Every structure is written in C-alpha cells, then in structure tokens.
Coordinates of N, CA and C in Angstrom, one line a residue:
M146 N 0.8 -1.2 0.0 CA 0.0 0.0 0.0 C 0.9 1.2 0.0
S147 N 0.6 2.2 -0.8 CA 1.4 3.4 -0.9 C 1.4 4.2 0.3
Q148 N 2.4 5.1 0.5 CA 2.5 5.9 1.7 C 1.3 6.9 1.7
A149 N 0.9 7.4 0.6 CA -0.2 8.4 0.5 C -1.5 7.7 1.0
R150 N -1.7 6.5 0.6 CA -3.0 5.8 1.0 C -2.9 5.5 2.5
R151 N -1.8 5.0 3.0 CA -1.7 4.8 4.4 C -1.9 6.0 5.2
L152 N -1.3 7.1 4.8 CA -1.5 8.4 5.5 C -2.9 8.9 5.5
S153 N -3.6 8.7 4.4 CA -5.0 9.1 4.2 C -5.9 8.3 5.2
I154 N -5.7 7.0 5.3 CA -6.5 6.2 6.2 C -6.3 6.6 7.7
V155 N -5.0 6.8 8.1 CA -4.7 7.2 9.4 C -5.2 8.6 9.7
L156 N -5.2 9.5 8.7 CA -5.8 10.8 8.9 C -7.3 10.7 9.2
A157 N -8.0 9.9 8.5 CA -9.4 9.7 8.7 C -9.7 9.2 10.1
L158 N -8.9 8.2 10.5 CA -9.0 7.7 11.9 C -8.8 8.8 12.9
N159 N -7.8 9.6 12.7 CA -7.6 10.7 13.7 C -8.7 11.7 13.8
L160 N -9.2 12.1 12.6 CA -10.3 13.0 12.6 C -11.6 12.5 13.3
A161 N -11.8 11.2 13.1 CA -13.0 10.6 13.8 C -12.8 10.6 15.3
L162 N -11.5 10.4 15.7 CA -11.2 10.4 17.2 C -11.3 11.8 17.7
V163 N -10.9 12.8 17.0 CA -11.0 14.2 17.4 C -12.4 14.6 17.8
V164 N -13.4 14.2 17.0 CA -14.8 14.5 17.2 C -15.3 13.8 18.5
G165 N -15.0 12.5 18.5 CA -15.5 11.7 19.7 C -14.9 12.1 21.0
L166 N -13.6 12.3 21.0 CA -12.9 12.6 22.2 C -13.2 14.0 22.7
A167 N -13.3 14.9 21.8 CA -13.6 16.3 22.2 C -15.0 16.4 22.9
I168 N -16.0 15.7 22.3 CA -17.3 15.7 22.8 C -17.3 15.0 24.2
A169 N -16.7 13.9 24.3 CA -16.6 13.1 25.6 C -15.8 13.9 26.7
G170 N -14.7 14.5 26.3 CA -13.9 15.2 27.2 C -14.6 16.5 27.8
L171 N -15.3 17.2 26.9 CA -16.0 18.4 27.3 C -17.2 18.0 28.2
A172 N -17.8 16.9 27.9 CA -19.0 16.5 28.6 C -18.7 16.1 30.1
V173 N -17.5 15.4 30.3 CA -17.2 15.0 31.6 C -16.1 15.8 32.3
G174 N -15.5 16.7 31.5 CA -14.4 17.5 32.1 C -13.1 16.8 32.3
S175 N -12.8 15.9 31.5 CA -11.5 15.1 31.6 C -10.4 15.7 30.9
V176 N -9.3 16.0 31.6 CA -8.0 16.5 31.0 C -7.4 15.4 30.1
S177 N -7.4 14.2 30.5 CA -6.8 13.1 29.7 C -7.5 12.9 28.4
L178 N -8.8 13.0 28.4 CA -9.5 12.8 27.1 C -9.3 14.1 26.2
L179 N -9.4 15.2 26.8 CA -9.2 16.5 26.0 C -7.8 16.5 25.5
A180 N -6.8 16.1 26.3 CA -5.4 16.1 25.9 C -5.2 15.1 24.7
T181 N -5.9 14.0 24.8 CA -5.8 13.0 23.7 C -6.4 13.6 22.4
A182 N -7.6 14.3 22.6 CA -8.2 14.9 21.4 C -7.3 16.0 20.8
A183 N -6.7 16.8 21.7 CA -5.8 17.8 21.2 C -4.6 17.2 20.4
D184 N -4.1 16.1 21.0 CA -3.0 15.4 20.3 C -3.4 14.9 18.9
C185 N -4.7 14.4 18.8 CA -5.2 13.9 17.5 C -5.3 15.1 16.5
V186 N -5.6 16.3 17.0 CA -5.7 17.4 16.1 C -4.3 17.7 15.6
G187 N -3.3 17.7 16.4 CA -2.0 17.9 15.9 C -1.5 16.8 15.0
D188 N -1.9 15.6 15.3 CA -1.6 14.5 14.4 C -2.3 14.6 13.0
A189 N -3.5 15.1 13.0 CA -4.2 15.3 11.8 C -3.6 16.3 10.9
F190 N -3.1 17.4 11.6 CA -2.4 18.5 10.9 C -1.1 18.0 10.3
A191 N -0.4 17.2 11.1 CA 0.9 16.7 10.6 C 0.7 15.7 9.4
L192 N -0.4 14.9 9.5 CA -0.7 13.9 8.5 C -1.0 14.6 7.2
A193 N -1.8 15.7 7.3 CA -2.2 16.4 6.1 C -1.0 17.0 5.4
L194 N -0.1 17.6 6.2 CA 1.2 18.1 5.7 C 2.0 16.9 5.1
G195 N 2.0 15.8 5.7 CA 2.7 14.6 5.2 C 2.2 14.2 3.8
L196 N 0.9 14.2 3.6 CA 0.4 13.9 2.3 C 0.9 14.9 1.3
L197 N 1.0 16.2 1.6 CA 1.5 17.2 0.7 C 3.0 16.9 0.4
A198 N 3.7 16.5 1.4 CA 5.2 16.2 1.2 C 5.4 15.0 0.3
V199 N 4.6 13.9 0.6 CA 4.7 12.7 -0.3 C 4.3 13.1 -1.7
H200 N 3.3 14.0 -1.9 CA 3.0 14.4 -3.3 C 4.1 15.1 -3.9
L201 N 4.8 16.0 -3.2 CA 5.9 16.8 -3.7 C 7.1 15.9 -4.0
R202 N 7.3 14.9 -3.2 CA 8.4 13.9 -3.4 C 8.1 13.1 -4.7
D203 N 6.9 12.5 -4.7 CA 6.6 11.5 -5.8 C 6.3 12.2 -7.1
R204 N 5.7 13.3 -7.1 CA 5.3 14.0 -8.4 C 6.3 15.0 -8.9
H205 N 7.1 15.6 -7.9 CA 8.0 16.7 -8.3 C 9.4 16.5 -7.9
G206 N 9.7 15.3 -7.3 CA 11.1 14.9 -7.0 C 11.7 15.7 -5.9
R207 N 10.9 16.3 -5.0 CA 11.4 17.0 -3.8 C 11.5 16.0 -2.6
A208 N 12.5 15.2 -2.6 CA 12.6 14.2 -1.5 C 12.8 14.8 -0.2
G209 N 13.4 16.0 -0.1 CA 13.7 16.6 1.2 C 12.4 17.1 1.9
A210 N 11.3 17.2 1.2 CA 10.1 17.7 1.7 C 9.6 16.9 2.9
T211 N 9.9 15.6 2.9 CA 9.5 14.7 4.0 C 10.2 15.0 5.3
N212 N 11.5 15.4 5.1 CA 12.3 15.8 6.3 C 11.7 17.1 6.9
V213 N 11.3 18.0 6.1 CA 10.7 19.3 6.6 C 9.4 19.0 7.4
V214 N 8.6 18.1 6.8 CA 7.3 17.8 7.4 C 7.6 17.0 8.8
A215 N 8.6 16.2 8.8 CA 9.0 15.5 10.0 C 9.3 16.5 11.1
L216 N 10.0 17.6 10.7 CA 10.4 18.6 11.6 C 9.1 19.3 12.2
V217 N 8.2 19.6 11.3 CA 6.9 20.3 11.7 C 6.2 19.3 12.7
N218 N 6.2 18.1 12.4 CA 5.5 17.1 13.2 C 6.1 17.1 14.6
V219 N 7.4 17.1 14.7 CA 8.1 17.0 16.0 C 7.7 18.3 16.8
V220 N 7.8 19.5 16.1 CA 7.5 20.7 16.8 C 6.1 20.7 17.3
V221 N 5.1 20.2 16.5 CA 3.7 20.2 17.0 C 3.6 19.2 18.2
L222 N 4.3 18.1 18.1 CA 4.3 17.2 19.3 C 4.8 17.8 20.5
L223 N 5.9 18.6 20.4 CA 6.5 19.2 21.6 C 5.6 20.3 22.2
V224 N 5.0 21.1 21.3 CA 4.1 22.2 21.8 C 2.9 21.6 22.4
A225 N 2.2 20.6 21.8 CA 1.0 20.1 22.3 C 1.3 19.4 23.7
S226 N 2.4 18.6 23.7 CA 2.7 17.9 25.0 C 3.1 18.9 26.1
A227 N 3.7 20.0 25.8 CA 4.1 21.0 26.8 C 2.8 21.6 27.3
G228 N 1.8 21.8 26.5 CA 0.5 22.4 26.9 C -0.2 21.4 27.8
V229 N -0.2 20.2 27.5 CA -0.8 19.1 28.4 C -0.1 19.1 29.7
L230 N 1.2 19.2 29.7 CA 2.0 19.1 30.9 C 1.7 20.3 31.8
V231 N 1.5 21.4 31.3 CA 1.2 22.6 32.1 C -0.2 22.5 32.7
E232 N -1.2 22.1 31.9 CA -2.5 21.9 32.4 C -2.6 20.8 33.5
A233 N -1.9 19.7 33.3 CA -1.9 18.7 34.3 C -1.3 19.1 35.6
A234 N -0.1 19.8 35.5 CA 0.6 20.3 36.7 C -0.3 21.3 37.4
T235 N -1.0 22.1 36.7 CA -1.9 23.1 37.3 C -3.0 22.4 38.1
R236 N -3.6 21.4 37.6 CA -4.7 20.6 38.3 C -4.1 19.9 39.5
L237 N -2.9 19.3 39.3 CA -2.3 18.6 40.4 C -2.0 19.5 41.6
L238 N -1.5 20.7 41.3 CA -1.1 21.6 42.3 C -2.3 22.4 43.0
H239 N -3.3 22.6 42.2 CA -4.4 23.5 42.7 C -5.7 22.7 42.9
G240 N -5.7 21.4 42.8 CA -6.9 20.6 43.0 C -7.5 20.1 41.8
T241 N -7.9 18.8 41.8 CA -8.4 18.1 40.6 C -9.9 18.0 40.8
P242 N -10.8 18.5 39.9 CA -12.2 18.3 40.1 C -12.6 16.8 39.9
E243 N -13.8 16.5 40.4 CA -14.3 15.1 40.2 C -14.6 14.8 38.7
V244 N -14.1 13.7 38.3 CA -14.4 13.2 36.9 C -14.9 11.8 36.9
P245 N -15.9 11.4 36.1 CA -16.4 10.1 36.1 C -15.4 9.1 35.4
G246 N -15.2 8.0 36.0 CA -14.2 7.1 35.5 C -14.6 6.3 34.2
L247 N -15.9 5.9 34.2 CA -16.4 5.1 33.1 C -16.2 5.7 31.7
P248 N -16.6 7.0 31.5 CA -16.3 7.6 30.1 C -14.9 7.6 29.8
I249 N -14.0 7.9 30.8 CA -12.6 7.9 30.5 C -12.1 6.5 30.1
L250 N -12.6 5.5 30.8 CA -12.2 4.1 30.4 C -12.6 3.8 29.0
I251 N -13.9 4.1 28.7 CA -14.4 3.8 27.3 C -13.6 4.6 26.3
G252 N -13.4 5.9 26.5 CA -12.7 6.7 25.6 C -11.3 6.2 25.4
G253 N -10.6 5.8 26.5 CA -9.3 5.3 26.3 C -9.2 4.0 25.6
V254 N -10.1 3.1 25.8 CA -10.1 1.8 25.1 C -10.3 2.0 23.6
V255 N -11.4 2.8 23.3 CA -11.7 3.0 21.9 C -10.5 3.7 21.2
T256 N -9.9 4.7 21.8 CA -8.8 5.4 21.2 C -7.6 4.4 21.0
A257 N -7.3 3.6 22.0 CA -6.2 2.7 21.9 C -6.4 1.7 20.7
V258 N -7.6 1.2 20.6 CA -7.9 0.2 19.5 C -7.8 0.9 18.2
V259 N -8.4 2.1 18.0 CA -8.4 2.8 16.7 C -7.0 3.1 16.3
L260 N -6.2 3.6 17.2 CA -4.8 4.0 16.9 C -3.9 2.7 16.7
G261 N -4.3 1.6 17.4 CA -3.6 0.4 17.1 C -3.8 -0.1 15.7
V262 N -5.0 0.1 15.2 CA -5.3 -0.2 13.8 C -4.5 0.7 12.9
G263 N -4.3 2.0 13.3 CA -3.5 2.9 12.6 C -2.1 2.5 12.5
V264 N -1.5 1.9 13.6 CA -0.2 1.4 13.5 C 0.0 0.3 12.5
L265 N -1.0 -0.6 12.5 CA -1.0 -1.7 11.5 C -1.1 -1.2 10.1
V266 N -1.9 -0.2 9.9 CA -2.0 0.4 8.6 C -0.7 1.0 8.1
I267 N -0.1 1.8 9.0 CA 1.2 2.4 8.7 C 2.3 1.3 8.4
G268 N 2.3 0.3 9.2 CA 3.3 -0.8 9.1 C 4.4 -0.6 10.1
T269 N 4.7 -1.7 10.9 CA 5.7 -1.6 11.9 C 7.1 -1.4 11.4
D270 N 7.3 -1.6 10.1 CA 8.6 -1.4 9.5 C 8.7 0.0 8.8
A271 N 7.7 0.8 8.9 CA 7.6 2.1 8.3 C 8.7 3.0 8.7
G272 N 9.3 2.8 10.0 CA 10.4 3.6 10.5 C 11.6 3.6 9.6
G273 N 11.7 2.6 8.8 CA 12.9 2.5 7.9 C 12.7 3.2 6.5
E274 N 11.5 3.7 6.3 CA 11.2 4.3 5.0 C 11.8 5.7 4.9
D275 N 11.4 6.6 5.8 CA 12.0 7.9 5.8 C 11.6 8.5 7.2
L276 N 12.2 9.7 7.5 CA 12.0 10.3 8.8 C 10.6 10.7 9.0
H277 N 9.9 11.1 8.0 CA 8.5 11.5 8.2 C 7.6 10.3 8.6
M278 N 7.8 9.1 7.9 CA 7.0 7.9 8.2 C 7.4 7.4 9.6
R279 N 8.7 7.6 10.0 CA 9.1 7.2 11.3 C 8.4 8.1 12.4
S280 N 8.3 9.4 12.1 CA 7.6 10.3 13.0 C 6.1 9.9 13.2
V281 N 5.5 9.6 12.0 CA 4.1 9.2 12.1 C 3.9 7.9 12.9
L282 N 4.8 6.9 12.6 CA 4.7 5.6 13.3 C 4.9 5.8 14.8
L283 N 5.9 6.6 15.2 CA 6.2 6.9 16.6 C 5.0 7.6 17.3
D284 N 4.5 8.6 16.6 CA 3.4 9.3 17.2 C 2.2 8.5 17.4
T285 N 1.8 7.7 16.3 CA 0.6 6.8 16.4 C 0.7 5.7 17.5
A286 N 1.9 5.1 17.5 CA 2.2 4.0 18.5 C 2.1 4.6 19.9
S287 N 2.8 5.7 20.1 CA 2.9 6.3 21.5 C 1.5 6.7 21.9
D288 N 0.7 7.3 21.0 CA -0.6 7.7 21.3 C -1.5 6.5 21.7
S289 N -1.3 5.4 21.0 CA -2.1 4.2 21.3 C -1.8 3.7 22.7
V290 N -0.5 3.6 23.1 CA -0.1 3.2 24.4 C -0.6 4.2 25.4
A291 N -0.5 5.5 25.1 CA -1.0 6.5 26.1 C -2.5 6.3 26.3
A292 N -3.2 6.0 25.3 CA -4.7 5.8 25.4 C -5.0 4.6 26.3
G293 N -4.1 3.6 26.2 CA -4.3 2.5 27.1 C -4.1 2.9 28.6
A294 N -3.1 3.8 28.8 CA -2.9 4.3 30.2 C -4.1 5.1 30.7
V295 N -4.7 5.9 29.8 CA -5.9 6.6 30.1 C -7.0 5.7 30.5
A296 N -7.2 4.6 29.7 CA -8.2 3.6 30.0 C -8.0 3.0 31.4
V297 N -6.8 2.7 31.8 CA -6.5 2.1 33.1 C -6.8 3.1 34.2
A298 N -6.4 4.4 34.0 CA -6.8 5.4 35.0 C -8.3 5.5 35.1
G299 N -9.0 5.5 34.0 CA -10.5 5.6 34.1 C -11.0 4.4 34.9
A300 N -10.5 3.2 34.7 CA -11.0 2.0 35.4 C -10.8 2.2 36.9
V301 N -9.6 2.7 37.2 CA -9.2 2.8 38.7 C -10.2 3.9 39.3
I302 N -10.4 5.0 38.6 CA -11.2 6.0 39.1 C -12.7 5.5 39.3
A303 N -13.1 4.7 38.3 CA -14.5 4.2 38.4 C -14.7 3.2 39.5
L304 N -13.7 2.4 39.7 CA -13.7 1.4 40.8 C -13.6 2.0 42.2
A305 N -12.7 3.0 42.3 CA -12.4 3.6 43.6 C -13.4 4.7 43.9
Q306 N -14.1 5.2 42.9 CA -15.0 6.3 43.1 C -14.3 7.5 43.7
G307 N -13.1 7.7 43.2 CA -12.2 8.7 43.7 C -10.9 8.7 43.0
L308 N -9.8 9.1 43.7 CA -8.5 9.2 43.0 C -8.5 10.0 41.7
Y309 N -9.2 11.1 41.8 CA -9.4 11.9 40.5 C -8.1 12.5 40.0
W310 N -7.1 12.6 40.9 CA -5.8 13.1 40.5 C -5.1 12.2 39.5
L311 N -5.6 11.0 39.3 CA -5.0 10.1 38.3 C -5.2 10.6 36.9
D312 N -6.3 11.4 36.7 CA -6.6 11.9 35.4 C -5.5 12.8 34.9
P313 N -5.2 13.9 35.6 CA -4.1 14.8 35.2 C -2.7 14.1 35.3
A314 N -2.5 13.2 36.3 CA -1.3 12.5 36.5 C -0.9 11.7 35.3
V315 N -1.9 11.0 34.8 CA -1.6 10.1 33.6 C -1.3 11.0 32.4
G316 N -2.1 12.2 32.3 CA -1.8 13.1 31.2 C -0.4 13.7 31.2
A317 N 0.1 13.9 32.5 CA 1.5 14.5 32.6 C 2.5 13.4 32.2
V318 N 2.3 12.2 32.6 CA 3.2 11.1 32.3 C 3.3 10.9 30.7
I319 N 2.1 10.9 30.1 CA 2.0 10.7 28.7 C 2.8 11.8 28.0
A320 N 2.6 13.1 28.4 CA 3.2 14.2 27.8 C 4.7 14.1 27.9
L321 N 5.2 13.7 29.1 CA 6.7 13.5 29.3 C 7.3 12.4 28.3
V322 N 6.6 11.3 28.2 CA 7.0 10.2 27.3 C 7.1 10.7 25.9
V323 N 6.0 11.4 25.5 CA 6.0 11.9 24.1 C 7.1 12.9 23.9
I324 N 7.4 13.8 24.8 CA 8.4 14.8 24.7 C 9.8 14.1 24.5
V325 N 10.1 13.1 25.3 CA 11.4 12.4 25.2 C 11.5 11.8 23.8
G326 N 10.5 11.1 23.3 CA 10.6 10.5 22.0 C 10.7 11.5 20.9
A327 N 10.0 12.7 21.1 CA 10.0 13.7 20.1 C 11.4 14.4 20.0
I328 N 12.1 14.5 21.2 CA 13.4 15.2 21.2 C 14.4 14.3 20.5
R329 N 14.3 13.0 20.7 CA 15.2 12.0 20.0 C 15.0 12.1 18.5
L330 N 13.8 12.1 18.1 CA 13.5 12.2 16.7 C 14.0 13.6 16.1
L331 N 13.8 14.6 16.9 CA 14.2 16.0 16.5 C 15.7 16.0 16.2
V332 N 16.5 15.3 17.0 CA 18.0 15.3 16.8 C 18.3 14.7 15.4
D333 N 17.6 13.6 15.0 CA 17.8 12.9 13.7 C 17.3 13.8 12.6
V334 N 16.2 14.5 12.8 CA 15.6 15.4 11.7 C 16.6 16.5 11.5
V335 N 17.1 17.2 12.5 CA 18.0 18.3 12.4 C 19.3 17.9 11.7
R336 N 19.8 16.7 12.1 CA 21.0 16.2 11.4 C 20.7 15.9 9.9
A337 N 19.6 15.4 9.6 CA 19.3 15.1 8.2 C 19.1 16.4 7.4
L338 N 18.5 17.4 8.0 CA 18.3 18.7 7.3 C 19.7 19.4 7.1
R339 N 20.6 19.3 8.1 CA 21.9 19.9 8.0 C 22.8 19.3 7.0
T340 N 22.7 18.0 6.9 CA 23.5 17.3 5.9 C 22.8 17.1 4.5
G341 N 21.5 17.4 4.5 CA 20.9 17.3 3.2 C 20.6 15.9 2.8
T342 N 20.5 15.0 3.8 CA 20.3 13.6 3.5 C 18.8 13.2 3.8
V343 N 18.3 12.2 3.1 CA 16.9 11.7 3.3 C 17.0 10.3 3.7
V344 N 16.5 9.9 4.9 CA 16.5 8.5 5.3 C 15.4 7.8 4.6
Q345 N 15.7 7.0 3.6 CA 14.7 6.3 2.8 C 15.3 5.0 2.3
V346 N 14.5 4.0 2.3 CA 15.0 2.7 1.8 C 14.7 2.4 0.4
G347 N 13.8 3.1 -0.2 CA 13.4 2.9 -1.6 C 12.2 3.6 -2.0
P348 N 11.8 3.5 -3.3 CA 10.7 4.3 -3.8 C 9.4 3.7 -3.1
D349 N 8.4 4.6 -3.1 CA 7.1 4.2 -2.5 C 6.4 3.2 -3.4

C-alpha cells in the first residue's frame, strides 16, 4: 500500500477520534480525554502536511520535503505535549475536580484500539522508509499506548469512586514520554536537514 494511501487512512481515523474525544472530554471535564483529542488534532495536521510532502516527493522529485514535514510534526508534538503538561501540573497543584471514570475508560479503550489499527495500517517497518514515516509511526504508536494508560486510569477512578488526581497525572506522564521521544527524533531530523540527506530505503 502506498504511503499516501496509508497516511490518508490514518488521517481519517484521527479526525474521527478528534470529534468523539472532544465531545466526551468536554462532557465529563476530563483532562486526559481532552489532551488526547488535542494530540489527535496535531496528528491530523501533521498527516495532512505529510500527504503534501509525499505528493511533492513523488510527483515533483522533492525528496527533502518529507524531512521538513517530520520537523513540523516534531514541533507540533512538543508544543502540544508541553501544553498538556502545564494543564496537568496546574490541576495537580491546585486541586483536581471530580471526573467520572467510566467515560474515561471507554474513551481510552476506543482510542487505543483505533490507533492500534492505525499502527498496523502504517506498518511496523515504516520507520525505515523515511524520517516522516518514522515520526508518524512513533506518534501513532505512542498515542495508542497512552490511550491504554488513560483507560487504566479511568478504570481505577471508576472502581475507587475517587483518586481523581490520576486523570491529570496520567496526562502528565504521557506528555513527558512523548516529549522524550520527540526530542530524540528531533535530533535525527535536524541532522538530516543539516547534511541534506533523506533517510529512505526505496521508492514508495
């Protein structure tokens, strides 16, 4: 399956998640669900740019465009994660409002499954294609794992009828993990841009 087709499918999955998570997050006041929705918005933006980069590469021979898009993707990841971290820290320091655990559990499970499908669509070996596909794979896989953590937090909150601090705490941990992965990728992207190389194993 071509990169453009894979990116299009994952883009559609992210857009569907944005709508569902935003509605659920606003309805119950969950930081973790809203953070996941915001992350999906950033992912959708990056995927749309990725489709443009693939078009420029395949139709106009601009192979370096994928490196530029990978850089944009990393920056979006860092900014979004920093925002989540600040919001989570604020709630942890100044008090966390009550949030129902069941909607968080359901939202986390659905998101994890949908993004898990996205990882399979992208392909676990996509990291060897180019830096852009590596960034998409990293982002989608990390988001799927993060959604699983959100589901666990929701389950604990629902069973305990308390421990509401878990909602922002999980959001903070997720943000930190994403930031670490994004920084590592940023190093590779900057190196590629400086040397003018494109990490790619072959034509699409």
